[in-house]
Amino acid sequence: MTTPSALERPAGVPFTRRLAARLVLLPAVVLSSLSPRRIRAVLDVVRRGAPPATAAQAKSARDAVCAVSLLCAGPKGCLPRSLAAALLCRLTGSWPTWCTGASVVPPFNAHAWIEAEGRPIGEDAPDDYFARLLTVEPRTANRPPRQPRP
C-alpha cells in the first residue's frame, strides 16, 4: 500500500522566470542520463566565469524549476532538479555549488542538490545529513582549478 502525497509546487514565480526554467529543463534531463564523469565535465565548462550564487539566487532558481516541472518537484527528481537549478543560475550569471552524495545514516539514499553560501538550498534534511561525493563549485580567482584524475 502506498501513502498518498501531494507535491508542493512554488507559487508566484514570474512568467519570464518560468520560461527560463523551461529552457534549461531539457538540457538538465539529458545531462541527468549521462555518467557522473561526463556530468562533471559539462558542468566544469558551463560554470566558467560565473561568480558564486547567493542563497537567494539559488532558492529562486530551484523554486522556478519546481514550479514548471512535476518531475523536478517530485521526491525522485533530485538529479534533474539540481542540474536545472544550477543551469538556471548560470543562465542568470551566477553558479551555485552542485553536489551529489549519500546519506550518512542508514538506509542508503543517494541525492543531488545545490548549495550556496555553504548551505544546501531547499532541502528538508539537516545540513550534515548527506556526505558530498561529487561537487562542482564556483571557481574563485585565488584558487586554481582542480586537476582531473586519470
PDB file of C-alpha atoms in Angstrom:
ATOM      1  CA  MET A   1       0.000   0.000   0.000  1.00  0.00           C
ATOM      2  CA  THR A   2       1.292   3.442  -0.803  1.00  0.00           C
ATOM      3  CA  THR A   3       0.922   6.622   1.137  1.00  0.00           C
ATOM      4  CA  PRO A   4      -0.862   9.356  -0.793  1.00  0.00           C
ATOM      5  CA  SER A   5       1.088  12.564  -1.079  1.00  0.00           C
ATOM      6  CA  ALA A   6       0.779  15.876  -2.780  1.00  0.00           C
ATOM      7  CA  LEU A   7       3.616  17.757  -4.380  1.00  0.00           C
ATOM      8  CA  GLU A   8       4.142  21.280  -3.192  1.00  0.00           C
ATOM      9  CA  ARG A   9       4.933  23.487  -6.153  1.00  0.00           C
ATOM     10  CA  PRO A  10       6.102  27.038  -5.534  1.00  0.00           C
ATOM     11  CA  ALA A  11       3.609  29.734  -6.459  1.00  0.00           C
ATOM     12  CA  GLY A  12       4.260  33.294  -7.501  1.00  0.00           C
ATOM     13  CA  VAL A  13       7.135  32.555  -9.872  1.00  0.00           C
ATOM     14  CA  PRO A  14       7.106  35.244 -12.598  1.00  0.00           C
ATOM     15  CA  PHE A  15       6.322  34.199 -16.174  1.00  0.00           C
ATOM     16  CA  THR A  16       9.779  35.094 -17.509  1.00  0.00           C
ATOM     17  CA  ARG A  17      11.445  33.065 -14.745  1.00  0.00           C
ATOM     18  CA  ARG A  18       9.201  30.068 -15.505  1.00  0.00           C
ATOM     19  CA  LEU A  19      10.065  30.414 -19.193  1.00  0.00           C
ATOM     20  CA  ALA A  20      13.798  30.423 -18.396  1.00  0.00           C
ATOM     21  CA  ALA A  21      13.312  27.357 -16.179  1.00  0.00           C
ATOM     22  CA  ARG A  22      11.598  25.529 -19.037  1.00  0.00           C
ATOM     23  CA  LEU A  23      14.511  26.462 -21.270  1.00  0.00           C
ATOM     24  CA  VAL A  24      17.062  24.703 -19.030  1.00  0.00           C
ATOM     25  CA  LEU A  25      14.845  21.728 -18.217  1.00  0.00           C
ATOM     26  CA  LEU A  26      15.560  19.681 -21.359  1.00  0.00           C
ATOM     27  CA  PRO A  27      19.365  20.064 -21.102  1.00  0.00           C
ATOM     28  CA  ALA A  28      19.137  19.127 -17.415  1.00  0.00           C
ATOM     29  CA  VAL A  29      17.170  15.944 -18.144  1.00  0.00           C
ATOM     30  CA  VAL A  30      19.620  14.999 -20.905  1.00  0.00           C
ATOM     31  CA  LEU A  31      22.560  15.668 -18.571  1.00  0.00           C
ATOM     32  CA  SER A  32      20.978  13.509 -15.864  1.00  0.00           C
ATOM     33  CA  SER A  33      21.203  10.496 -18.186  1.00  0.00           C
ATOM     34  CA  LEU A  34      24.993  10.838 -18.517  1.00  0.00           C
ATOM     35  CA  SER A  35      27.686   9.287 -16.340  1.00  0.00           C
ATOM     36  CA  PRO A  36      28.932  11.270 -13.332  1.00  0.00           C
ATOM     37  CA  ARG A  37      32.255  11.879 -15.099  1.00  0.00           C
ATOM     38  CA  ARG A  38      30.539  13.425 -18.117  1.00  0.00           C
ATOM     39  CA  ILE A  39      28.145  15.467 -15.991  1.00  0.00           C
ATOM     40  CA  ARG A  40      31.112  16.909 -14.122  1.00  0.00           C
ATOM     41  CA  ALA A  41      32.968  17.655 -17.366  1.00  0.00           C
ATOM     42  CA  VAL A  42      29.979  19.519 -18.812  1.00  0.00           C
ATOM     43  CA  LEU A  43      29.346  21.468 -15.597  1.00  0.00           C
ATOM     44  CA  ASP A  44      33.053  22.373 -15.363  1.00  0.00           C
ATOM     45  CA  VAL A  45      32.735  24.088 -18.742  1.00  0.00           C
ATOM     46  CA  VAL A  46      29.376  25.707 -18.016  1.00  0.00           C
ATOM     47  CA  ARG A  47      30.450  27.263 -14.701  1.00  0.00           C
ATOM     48  CA  ARG A  48      33.435  29.134 -16.167  1.00  0.00           C
ATOM     49  CA  GLY A  49      33.465  32.830 -15.424  1.00  0.00           C
ATOM     50  CA  ALA A  50      30.468  32.802 -13.085  1.00  0.00           C
ATOM     51  CA  PRO A  51      30.644  34.251  -9.580  1.00  0.00           C
ATOM     52  CA  PRO A  52      29.209  32.236  -6.672  1.00  0.00           C
ATOM     53  CA  ALA A  53      25.421  32.323  -6.387  1.00  0.00           C
ATOM     54  CA  THR A  54      23.817  33.795  -3.319  1.00  0.00           C
ATOM     55  CA  ALA A  55      21.338  31.737  -1.319  1.00  0.00           C
ATOM     56  CA  ALA A  56      18.501  33.905  -2.670  1.00  0.00           C
ATOM     57  CA  GLN A  57      19.574  33.355  -6.286  1.00  0.00           C
ATOM     58  CA  ALA A  58      19.866  29.604  -5.782  1.00  0.00           C
ATOM     59  CA  LYS A  59      16.492  29.378  -3.992  1.00  0.00           C
ATOM     60  CA  SER A  60      14.838  31.398  -6.748  1.00  0.00           C
ATOM     61  CA  ALA A  61      16.260  29.064  -9.406  1.00  0.00           C
ATOM     62  CA  ARG A  62      15.211  25.937  -7.511  1.00  0.00           C
ATOM     63  CA  ASP A  63      11.702  27.307  -6.954  1.00  0.00           C
ATOM     64  CA  ALA A  64      11.338  28.183 -10.652  1.00  0.00           C
ATOM     65  CA  VAL A  65      12.403  24.694 -11.723  1.00  0.00           C
ATOM     66  CA  CYS A  66       9.990  23.046  -9.281  1.00  0.00           C
ATOM     67  CA  ALA A  67       7.183  25.342 -10.433  1.00  0.00           C
ATOM     68  CA  VAL A  68       7.436  24.200 -14.068  1.00  0.00           C
ATOM     69  CA  SER A  69       8.244  20.501 -13.695  1.00  0.00           C
ATOM     70  CA  LEU A  70       6.432  17.759 -11.812  1.00  0.00           C
ATOM     71  CA  LEU A  71       9.464  15.531 -12.306  1.00  0.00           C
ATOM     72  CA  CYS A  72      11.725  18.053 -10.589  1.00  0.00           C
ATOM     73  CA  ALA A  73       9.210  18.804  -7.854  1.00  0.00           C
ATOM     74  CA  GLY A  74       8.868  15.111  -7.010  1.00  0.00           C
ATOM     75  CA  PRO A  75      10.880  13.148  -4.487  1.00  0.00           C
ATOM     76  CA  LYS A  76      12.814  11.191  -7.133  1.00  0.00           C
ATOM     77  CA  GLY A  77      13.669  14.205  -9.286  1.00  0.00           C
ATOM     78  CA  CYS A  78      16.680  15.408  -7.327  1.00  0.00           C
ATOM     79  CA  LEU A  79      19.260  14.965 -10.107  1.00  0.00           C
ATOM     80  CA  PRO A  80      17.392  16.800 -12.892  1.00  0.00           C
ATOM     81  CA  ARG A  81      16.177  19.362 -10.321  1.00  0.00           C
ATOM     82  CA  SER A  82      19.693  20.152  -9.094  1.00  0.00           C
ATOM     83  CA  LEU A  83      21.091  20.272 -12.626  1.00  0.00           C
ATOM     84  CA  ALA A  84      18.282  22.515 -13.871  1.00  0.00           C
ATOM     85  CA  ALA A  85      18.629  24.864 -10.892  1.00  0.00           C
ATOM     86  CA  ALA A  86      22.395  25.114 -11.439  1.00  0.00           C
ATOM     87  CA  LEU A  87      21.915  25.776 -15.162  1.00  0.00           C
ATOM     88  CA  LEU A  88      19.259  28.390 -14.426  1.00  0.00           C
ATOM     89  CA  CYS A  89      21.615  30.137 -12.011  1.00  0.00           C
ATOM     90  CA  ARG A  90      24.270  30.120 -14.715  1.00  0.00           C
ATOM     91  CA  LEU A  91      21.826  31.498 -17.247  1.00  0.00           C
ATOM     92  CA  THR A  92      21.318  34.459 -14.935  1.00  0.00           C
ATOM     93  CA  GLY A  93      25.039  34.953 -14.316  1.00  0.00           C
ATOM     94  CA  SER A  94      25.995  33.009 -11.182  1.00  0.00           C
ATOM     95  CA  TRP A  95      26.892  29.463 -10.148  1.00  0.00           C
ATOM     96  CA  PRO A  96      25.869  27.519  -7.014  1.00  0.00           C
ATOM     97  CA  THR A  97      27.807  24.552  -5.726  1.00  0.00           C
ATOM     98  CA  TRP A  98      26.301  21.488  -7.380  1.00  0.00           C
ATOM     99  CA  CYS A  99      26.584  18.381  -5.188  1.00  0.00           C
ATOM    100  CA  THR A 100      25.808  14.697  -5.241  1.00  0.00           C
ATOM    101  CA  GLY A 101      26.221  12.403  -2.297  1.00  0.00           C
ATOM    102  CA  ALA A 102      24.707   9.850   0.012  1.00  0.00           C
ATOM    103  CA  SER A 103      23.069   9.894   3.413  1.00  0.00           C
ATOM    104  CA  VAL A 104      25.433   9.419   6.338  1.00  0.00           C
ATOM    105  CA  VAL A 105      22.995   7.235   8.274  1.00  0.00           C
ATOM    106  CA  PRO A 106      21.255   4.060   7.069  1.00  0.00           C
ATOM    107  CA  PRO A 107      19.365   3.373   4.909  1.00  0.00           C
ATOM    108  CA  PHE A 108      21.459   4.371   1.897  1.00  0.00           C
ATOM    109  CA  ASN A 109      19.971   7.289  -0.008  1.00  0.00           C
ATOM    110  CA  ALA A 110      21.690   8.869  -2.970  1.00  0.00           C
ATOM    111  CA  HIS A 111      20.857  12.534  -3.507  1.00  0.00           C
ATOM    112  CA  ALA A 112      21.765  15.563  -5.615  1.00  0.00           C
ATOM    113  CA  TRP A 113      21.350  19.166  -4.512  1.00  0.00           C
ATOM    114  CA  ILE A 114      22.705  22.680  -4.847  1.00  0.00           C
ATOM    115  CA  GLU A 115      24.393  24.752  -2.180  1.00  0.00           C
ATOM    116  CA  ALA A 116      25.003  28.453  -1.810  1.00  0.00           C
ATOM    117  CA  GLU A 117      26.801  30.303   0.943  1.00  0.00           C
ATOM    118  CA  GLY A 118      27.844  26.927   2.371  1.00  0.00           C
ATOM    119  CA  ARG A 119      24.313  25.576   2.934  1.00  0.00           C
ATOM    120  CA  PRO A 120      22.007  23.240   0.992  1.00  0.00           C
ATOM    121  CA  ILE A 121      19.179  25.103  -0.714  1.00  0.00           C
ATOM    122  CA  GLY A 122      15.599  23.945  -0.288  1.00  0.00           C
ATOM    123  CA  GLU A 123      16.408  20.631   1.394  1.00  0.00           C
ATOM    124  CA  ASP A 124      14.352  19.386   4.347  1.00  0.00           C
ATOM    125  CA  ALA A 125      17.253  17.406   5.825  1.00  0.00           C
ATOM    126  CA  PRO A 126      19.831  18.868   8.236  1.00  0.00           C
ATOM    127  CA  ASP A 127      22.953  20.386   6.652  1.00  0.00           C
ATOM    128  CA  ASP A 128      25.142  17.400   7.576  1.00  0.00           C
ATOM    129  CA  TYR A 129      22.672  14.639   6.626  1.00  0.00           C
ATOM    130  CA  PHE A 130      24.349  13.966   3.263  1.00  0.00           C
ATOM    131  CA  ALA A 131      28.041  13.335   2.638  1.00  0.00           C
ATOM    132  CA  ARG A 132      29.283  15.060  -0.504  1.00  0.00           C
ATOM    133  CA  LEU A 133      30.789  12.685  -3.040  1.00  0.00           C
ATOM    134  CA  LEU A 134      30.968  14.859  -6.154  1.00  0.00           C
ATOM    135  CA  THR A 135      30.841  18.651  -6.310  1.00  0.00           C
ATOM    136  CA  VAL A 136      31.187  21.346  -8.929  1.00  0.00           C
ATOM    137  CA  GLU A 137      31.936  24.563  -7.091  1.00  0.00           C
ATOM    138  CA  PRO A 138      32.217  28.077  -8.455  1.00  0.00           C
ATOM    139  CA  ARG A 139      35.770  28.961  -9.338  1.00  0.00           C
ATOM    140  CA  THR A 140      37.292  31.704  -7.280  1.00  0.00           C
ATOM    141  CA  ALA A 141      40.063  33.976  -8.510  1.00  0.00           C
ATOM    142  CA  ASN A 142      42.552  32.855  -5.879  1.00  0.00           C
ATOM    143  CA  ARG A 143      42.034  29.096  -6.201  1.00  0.00           C
ATOM    144  CA  PRO A 144      43.417  27.138  -9.167  1.00  0.00           C
ATOM    145  CA  PRO A 145      41.091  24.713 -10.963  1.00  0.00           C
ATOM    146  CA  ARG A 146      41.075  21.129  -9.742  1.00  0.00           C
ATOM    147  CA  GLN A 147      43.097  18.764 -11.940  1.00  0.00           C
ATOM    148  CA  PRO A 148      41.094  15.856 -13.378  1.00  0.00           C
ATOM    149  CA  ARG A 149      42.079  12.380 -12.297  1.00  0.00           C
ATOM    150  CA  PRO A 150      43.327   9.988 -14.993  1.00  0.00           C
TER     151      PRO A 150
END
